[in-house]
Coordinates of C-alpha atoms and ligand atoms in Angstrom, one line a residue:
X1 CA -49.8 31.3 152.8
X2 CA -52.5 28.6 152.0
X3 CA -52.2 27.1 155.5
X4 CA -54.2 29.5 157.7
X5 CA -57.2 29.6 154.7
X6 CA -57.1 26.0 154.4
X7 CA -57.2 25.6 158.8
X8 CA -59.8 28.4 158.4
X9 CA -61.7 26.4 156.5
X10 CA -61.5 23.8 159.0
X11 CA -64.2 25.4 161.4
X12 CA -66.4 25.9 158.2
X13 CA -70.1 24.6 158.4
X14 CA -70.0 25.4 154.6
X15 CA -66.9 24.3 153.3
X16 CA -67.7 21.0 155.7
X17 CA -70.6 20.4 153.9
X18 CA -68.7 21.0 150.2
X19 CA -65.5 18.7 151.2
X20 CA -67.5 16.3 152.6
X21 CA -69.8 16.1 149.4
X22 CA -66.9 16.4 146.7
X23 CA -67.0 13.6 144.5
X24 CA -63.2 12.7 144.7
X25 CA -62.6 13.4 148.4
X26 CA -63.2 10.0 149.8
X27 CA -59.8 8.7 147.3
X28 CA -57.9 11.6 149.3
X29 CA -59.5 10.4 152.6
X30 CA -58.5 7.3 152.5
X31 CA -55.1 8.1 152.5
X32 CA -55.4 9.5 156.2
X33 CA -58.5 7.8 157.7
X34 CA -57.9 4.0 158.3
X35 CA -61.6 3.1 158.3
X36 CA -64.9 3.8 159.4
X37 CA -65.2 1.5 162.1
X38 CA -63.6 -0.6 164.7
X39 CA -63.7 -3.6 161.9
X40 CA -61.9 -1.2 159.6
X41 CA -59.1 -0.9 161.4
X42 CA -58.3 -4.0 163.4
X43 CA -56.6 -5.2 159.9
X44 CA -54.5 -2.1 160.5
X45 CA -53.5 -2.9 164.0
X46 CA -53.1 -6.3 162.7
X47 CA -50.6 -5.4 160.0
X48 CA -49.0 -2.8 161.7
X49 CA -48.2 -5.2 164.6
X50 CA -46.4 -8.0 162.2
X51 CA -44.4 -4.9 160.8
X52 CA -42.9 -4.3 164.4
X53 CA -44.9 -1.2 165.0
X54 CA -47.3 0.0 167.7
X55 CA -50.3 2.0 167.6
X56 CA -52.2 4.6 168.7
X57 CA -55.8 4.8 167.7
X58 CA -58.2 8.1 167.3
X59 CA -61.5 7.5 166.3
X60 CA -61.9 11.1 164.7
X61 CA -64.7 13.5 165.6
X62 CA -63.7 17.4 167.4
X63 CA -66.2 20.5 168.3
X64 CA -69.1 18.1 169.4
X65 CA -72.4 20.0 170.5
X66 CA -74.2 17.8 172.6
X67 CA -73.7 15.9 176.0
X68 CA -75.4 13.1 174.1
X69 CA -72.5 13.1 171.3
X70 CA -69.8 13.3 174.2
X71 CA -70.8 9.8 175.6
X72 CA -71.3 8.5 172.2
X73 CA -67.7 9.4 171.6
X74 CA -66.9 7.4 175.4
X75 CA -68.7 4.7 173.8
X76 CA -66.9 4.4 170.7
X77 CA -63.8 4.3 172.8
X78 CA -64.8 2.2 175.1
X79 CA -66.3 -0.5 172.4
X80 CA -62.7 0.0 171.0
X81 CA -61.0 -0.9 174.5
X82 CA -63.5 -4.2 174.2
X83 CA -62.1 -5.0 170.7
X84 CA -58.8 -4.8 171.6
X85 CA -58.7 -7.4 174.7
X86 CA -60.8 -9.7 172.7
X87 CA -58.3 -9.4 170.4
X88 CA -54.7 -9.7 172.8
X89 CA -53.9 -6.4 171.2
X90 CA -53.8 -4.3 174.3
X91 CA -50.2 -4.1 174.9
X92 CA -49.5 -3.1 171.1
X93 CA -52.3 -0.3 170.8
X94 CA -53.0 2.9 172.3
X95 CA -55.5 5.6 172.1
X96 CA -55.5 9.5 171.0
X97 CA -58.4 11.1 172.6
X98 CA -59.2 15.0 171.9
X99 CA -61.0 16.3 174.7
X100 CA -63.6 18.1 172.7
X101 CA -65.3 15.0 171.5
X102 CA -65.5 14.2 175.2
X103 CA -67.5 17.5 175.9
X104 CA -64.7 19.9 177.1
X105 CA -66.1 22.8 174.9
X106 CA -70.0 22.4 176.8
X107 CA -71.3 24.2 179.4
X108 CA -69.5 22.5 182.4
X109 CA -67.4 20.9 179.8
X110 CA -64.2 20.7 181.9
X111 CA -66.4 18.4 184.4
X112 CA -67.7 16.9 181.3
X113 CA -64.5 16.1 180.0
X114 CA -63.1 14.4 182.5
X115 CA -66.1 12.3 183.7
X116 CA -66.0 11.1 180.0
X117 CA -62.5 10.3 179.5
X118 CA -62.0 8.6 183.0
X119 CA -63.9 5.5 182.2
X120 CA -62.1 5.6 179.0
X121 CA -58.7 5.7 180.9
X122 CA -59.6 2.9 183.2
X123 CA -60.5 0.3 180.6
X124 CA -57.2 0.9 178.7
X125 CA -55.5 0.6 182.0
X126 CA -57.4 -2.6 182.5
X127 CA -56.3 -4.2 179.1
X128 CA -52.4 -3.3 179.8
X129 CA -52.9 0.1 177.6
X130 CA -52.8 3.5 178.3
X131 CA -54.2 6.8 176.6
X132 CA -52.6 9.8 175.7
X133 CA -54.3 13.5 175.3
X134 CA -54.3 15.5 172.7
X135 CA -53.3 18.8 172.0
X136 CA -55.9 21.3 170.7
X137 CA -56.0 25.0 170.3
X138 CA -54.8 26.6 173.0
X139 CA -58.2 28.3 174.5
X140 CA -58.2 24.1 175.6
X141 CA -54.9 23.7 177.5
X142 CA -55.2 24.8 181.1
X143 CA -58.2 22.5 180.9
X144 CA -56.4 19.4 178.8
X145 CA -53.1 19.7 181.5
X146 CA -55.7 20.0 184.2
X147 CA -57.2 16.7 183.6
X148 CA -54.1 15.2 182.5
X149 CA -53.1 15.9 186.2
X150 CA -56.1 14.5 187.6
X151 CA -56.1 11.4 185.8
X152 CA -52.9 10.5 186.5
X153 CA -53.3 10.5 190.2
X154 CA -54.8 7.2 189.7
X155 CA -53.3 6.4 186.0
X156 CA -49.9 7.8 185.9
X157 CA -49.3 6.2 182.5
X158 CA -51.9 8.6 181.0
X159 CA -50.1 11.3 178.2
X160 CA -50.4 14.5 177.1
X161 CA -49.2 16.6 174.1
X162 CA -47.2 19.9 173.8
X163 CA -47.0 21.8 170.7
X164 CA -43.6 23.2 169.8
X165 CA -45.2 26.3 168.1
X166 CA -46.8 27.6 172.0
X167 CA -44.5 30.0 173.7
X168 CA -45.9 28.2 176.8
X169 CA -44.6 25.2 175.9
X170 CA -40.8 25.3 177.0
X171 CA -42.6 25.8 181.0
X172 CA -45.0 23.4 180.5
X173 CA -42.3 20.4 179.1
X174 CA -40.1 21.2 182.8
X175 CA -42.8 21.0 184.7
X176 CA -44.4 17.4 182.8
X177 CA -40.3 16.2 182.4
X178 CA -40.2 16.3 185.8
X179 CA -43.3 14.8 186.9
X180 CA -42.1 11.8 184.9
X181 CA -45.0 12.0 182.7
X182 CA -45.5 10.4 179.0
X183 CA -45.1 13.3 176.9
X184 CA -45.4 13.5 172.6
X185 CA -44.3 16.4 171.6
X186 CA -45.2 17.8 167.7
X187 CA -44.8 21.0 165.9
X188 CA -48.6 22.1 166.3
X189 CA -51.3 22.0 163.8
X190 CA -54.2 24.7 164.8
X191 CA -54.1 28.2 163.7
X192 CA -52.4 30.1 166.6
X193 CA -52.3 33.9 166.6
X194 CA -48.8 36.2 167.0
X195 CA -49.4 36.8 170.7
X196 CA -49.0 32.7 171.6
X197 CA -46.8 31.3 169.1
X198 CA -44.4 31.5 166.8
X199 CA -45.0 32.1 162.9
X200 CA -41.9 31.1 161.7
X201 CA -40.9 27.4 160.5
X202 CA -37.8 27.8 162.0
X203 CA -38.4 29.3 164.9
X204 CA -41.1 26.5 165.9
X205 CA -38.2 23.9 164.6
X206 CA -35.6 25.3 166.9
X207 CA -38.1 25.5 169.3
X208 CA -39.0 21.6 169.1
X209 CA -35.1 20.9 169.4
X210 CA -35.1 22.7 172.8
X211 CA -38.1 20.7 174.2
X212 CA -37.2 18.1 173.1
X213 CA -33.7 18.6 175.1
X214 CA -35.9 19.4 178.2
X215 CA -37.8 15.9 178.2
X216 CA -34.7 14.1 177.1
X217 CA -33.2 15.3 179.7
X218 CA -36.5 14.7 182.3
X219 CA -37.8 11.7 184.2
X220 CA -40.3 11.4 181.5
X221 CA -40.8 9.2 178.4
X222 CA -40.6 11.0 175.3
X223 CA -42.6 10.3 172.2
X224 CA -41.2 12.1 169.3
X225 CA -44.0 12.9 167.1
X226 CA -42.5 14.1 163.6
X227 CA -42.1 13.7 160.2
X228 CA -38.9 15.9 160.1
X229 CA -36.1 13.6 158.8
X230 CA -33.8 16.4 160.3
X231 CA -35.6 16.8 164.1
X232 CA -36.2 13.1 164.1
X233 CA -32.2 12.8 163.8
X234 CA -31.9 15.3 166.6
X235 CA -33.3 14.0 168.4
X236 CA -31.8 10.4 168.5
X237 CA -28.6 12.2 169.3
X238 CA -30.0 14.1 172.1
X239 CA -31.5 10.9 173.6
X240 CA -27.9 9.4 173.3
X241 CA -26.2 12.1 174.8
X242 CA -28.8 11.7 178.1
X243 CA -28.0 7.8 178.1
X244 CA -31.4 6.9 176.8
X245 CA -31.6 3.6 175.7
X246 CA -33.9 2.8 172.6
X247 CA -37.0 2.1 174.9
X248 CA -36.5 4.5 176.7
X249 CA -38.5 6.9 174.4
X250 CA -40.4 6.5 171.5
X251 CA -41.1 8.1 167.9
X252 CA -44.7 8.7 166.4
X253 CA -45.7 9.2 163.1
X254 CA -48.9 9.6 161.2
X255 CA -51.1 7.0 159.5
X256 CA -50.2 7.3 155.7
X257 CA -47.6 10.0 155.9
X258 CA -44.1 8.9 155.6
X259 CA -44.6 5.1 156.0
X260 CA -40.9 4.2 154.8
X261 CA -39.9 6.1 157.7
X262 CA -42.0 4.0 159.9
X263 CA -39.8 1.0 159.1
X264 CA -36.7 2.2 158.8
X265 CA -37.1 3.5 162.3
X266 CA -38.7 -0.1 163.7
X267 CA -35.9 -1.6 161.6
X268 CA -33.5 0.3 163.7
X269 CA -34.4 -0.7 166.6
X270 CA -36.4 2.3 167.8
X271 CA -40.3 2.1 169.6
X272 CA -42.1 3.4 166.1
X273 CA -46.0 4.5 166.3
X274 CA -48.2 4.9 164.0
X275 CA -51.0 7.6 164.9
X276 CA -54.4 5.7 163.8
X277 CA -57.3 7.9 162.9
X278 CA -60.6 5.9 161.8
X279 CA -64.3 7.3 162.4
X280 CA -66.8 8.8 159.9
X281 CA -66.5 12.3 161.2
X282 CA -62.7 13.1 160.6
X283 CA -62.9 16.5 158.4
X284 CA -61.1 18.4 160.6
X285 CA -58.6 15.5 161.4
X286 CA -58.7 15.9 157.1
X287 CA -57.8 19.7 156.5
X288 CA -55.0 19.5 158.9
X289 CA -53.3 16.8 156.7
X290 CA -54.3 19.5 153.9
X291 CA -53.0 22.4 156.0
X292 CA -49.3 20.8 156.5
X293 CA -48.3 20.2 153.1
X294 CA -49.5 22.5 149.9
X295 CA -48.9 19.1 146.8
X296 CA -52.1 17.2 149.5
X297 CA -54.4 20.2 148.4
X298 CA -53.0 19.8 144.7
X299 CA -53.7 16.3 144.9
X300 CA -57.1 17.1 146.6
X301 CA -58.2 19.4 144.3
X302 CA -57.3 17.5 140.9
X303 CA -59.2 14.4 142.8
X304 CA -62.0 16.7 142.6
X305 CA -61.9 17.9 139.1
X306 CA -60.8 14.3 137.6
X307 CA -64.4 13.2 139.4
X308 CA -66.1 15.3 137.8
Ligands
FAD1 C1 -48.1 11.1 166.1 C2 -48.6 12.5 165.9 C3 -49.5 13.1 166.7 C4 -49.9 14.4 166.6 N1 -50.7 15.0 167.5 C5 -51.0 16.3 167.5 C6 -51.7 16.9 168.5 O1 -52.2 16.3 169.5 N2 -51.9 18.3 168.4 C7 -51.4 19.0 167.4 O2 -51.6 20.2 167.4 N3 -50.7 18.4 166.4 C8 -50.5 17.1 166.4 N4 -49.8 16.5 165.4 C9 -49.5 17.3 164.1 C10 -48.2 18.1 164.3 O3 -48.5 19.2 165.1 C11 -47.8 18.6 162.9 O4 -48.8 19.4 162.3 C12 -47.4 17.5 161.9 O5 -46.8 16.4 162.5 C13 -46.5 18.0 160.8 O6 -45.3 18.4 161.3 P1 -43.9 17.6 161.1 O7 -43.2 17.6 162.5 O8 -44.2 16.3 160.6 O9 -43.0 18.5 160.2 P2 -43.3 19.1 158.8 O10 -42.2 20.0 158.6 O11 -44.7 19.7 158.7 O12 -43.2 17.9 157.8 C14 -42.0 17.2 157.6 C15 -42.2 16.3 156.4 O13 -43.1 15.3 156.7 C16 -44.1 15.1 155.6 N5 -45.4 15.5 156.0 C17 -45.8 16.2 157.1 N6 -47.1 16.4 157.2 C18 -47.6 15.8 156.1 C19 -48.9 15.7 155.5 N7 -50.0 16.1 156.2 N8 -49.0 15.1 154.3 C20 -48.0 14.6 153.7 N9 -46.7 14.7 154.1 C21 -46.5 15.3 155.3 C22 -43.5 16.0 154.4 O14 -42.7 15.2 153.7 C23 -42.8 17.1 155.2 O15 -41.8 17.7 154.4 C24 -49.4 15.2 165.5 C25 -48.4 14.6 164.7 C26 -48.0 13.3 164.9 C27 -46.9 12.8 164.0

């Protein structure tokens, strides 16, 4: 019930403004966003790296306005591409980009997009990295596969995400399992109406099992992004029975959600990644963590009161 008013809220200029000003939000905050900048979060990548895991980094920011703020958001990335070679962390970090922040919502925003990310692309490519696309709402997807496509005529490493809540999504996973592409595939976190996805917990959970089957079964690599003790489980048996061995796929979890997990998985053996976000502009990135579990807005909102 609280989900679609708190994802509602997401696209709020006036609940933006109130979130963003509430005393005790930055406590709640932190436990999602690893830092405001690039210096914030080398630490992470730092400490993530002695625990066995990987990375991939998203410096937040969505629903930009501006060409001006689509470059800054190339920038960012591209400064972050620089810290990581200086550093020798290329090979254990990669990046999250949402195509929004790279213009794809502007006039000519597809072109946009693409002439933003590119660069982007090319300097992971250049450190030993790679990126991956996210998934938004699905007004973005013919646009986000479209690129995906294009970019990896000359990057085949580049990923994409597929959302297990799309009805779409079953045809889109046979045709990226058997391009051999790098595929996550998560539950889905936007507000998706009736007509394009399912509703129903379960119906999106046996969905996720299914397409999960699909790229197990593919020429792809798999990247298993869930929380779900019980999908998680599937789907180790499912890359078992399609002779996957343990690098042949990969799981990816959230900054700050389930960290035990994390380890237990690197401690098993498995490729374990931990979704990065840092940036000053994460409030969407923020209610979506609110939206998928009802005790964070508990938490949020006695933050709020206790501050006061
Ligand atoms: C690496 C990664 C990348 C993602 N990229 C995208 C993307 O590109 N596009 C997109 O639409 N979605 C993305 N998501 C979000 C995803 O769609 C789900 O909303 C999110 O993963 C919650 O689903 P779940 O599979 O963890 O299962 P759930 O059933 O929601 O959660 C299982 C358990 O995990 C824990 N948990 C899950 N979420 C939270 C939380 N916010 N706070 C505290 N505990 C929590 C709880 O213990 C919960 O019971 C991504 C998720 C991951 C892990």
């Amino acid at each position: 019930m609280l989900a679609p008013l708190i994802l509602a809220a997401s696209r709020s200029d006036k609940m933006r403004s109130f979130v963003s000003a509430a005393p005790g939000t930055k406590q709640v905050v932190d436990r999602f966003i690893a830092g405001e900048s690039v210096d914030d979060v080398v630490p992470v990548i730092e400490d993530a790296a002695a625990k066995g895991l990987e990375v991939t980094l998203d410096v937040v920011g969505e629903d930009i306005t501006t060409p001006e703020q689509a470059s800054a958001a190339r920038d960012a990335y591209l400064e972050l591409v620089g810290r990581l070679k200086e550093l020798g962390l290329g090979t254990r970090a990669e990046m999250s980009v949402k195509l929004s922040m790279f213009g794809q919502a502007l006039e000519g925003g597809h072109e946009l997009a693409l002439a933003n990310v590119r660069p982007v692309v090319e300097a992971a490519a250049a450190i030993g990295t790679t990126v991956t696309l996210d998934a938004e709402d699905h007004t973005t997807l013919d646009s986000m596969f479209a690129i995906h496509e294009e970019l990896r005529k000359d990057f085949p490493q580049t990923g994409c995400v597929i959302q297990a809540y799309l009805f779409r999504t079953e045809d889109d996973a046979r045709r990226l399992a058997a391009a051999g592409s790098r595929v996550r595939i998560v539950k889905g976190a936007y507000k998706e109406p009736a007509e394009v996805a399912f509703q129903d917990k379960a119906e999106i959970d046996k969905a996720y099992v299914r397409i999960t089957r699909i790229l197990m079964e593919g020429d792809g690599y798999p990247m298993i992004g869930s929380h779900d003790p019980r999908l998680i489980s599937i789907a180790q048996e499912l890359a078992r029975r399609a002779g996957r061995k343990l690098d042949e796929y990969e799981f990816q979890m959230l900054y700050g959600i389930r960290s035990d997990e994390h380890l237990r998985l690197a401690a098993e053996g498995h490729r374990m990644r931990v979704y990065t976000a840092y940036g000053t502009d994460w409030y969407g990135y923020f209610m979506r963590r609110l939206a998928e579990k009802p005790a964070n807005l508990l938490f949020f909102g006695r933050s709020i009161l206790t501050k006061n």
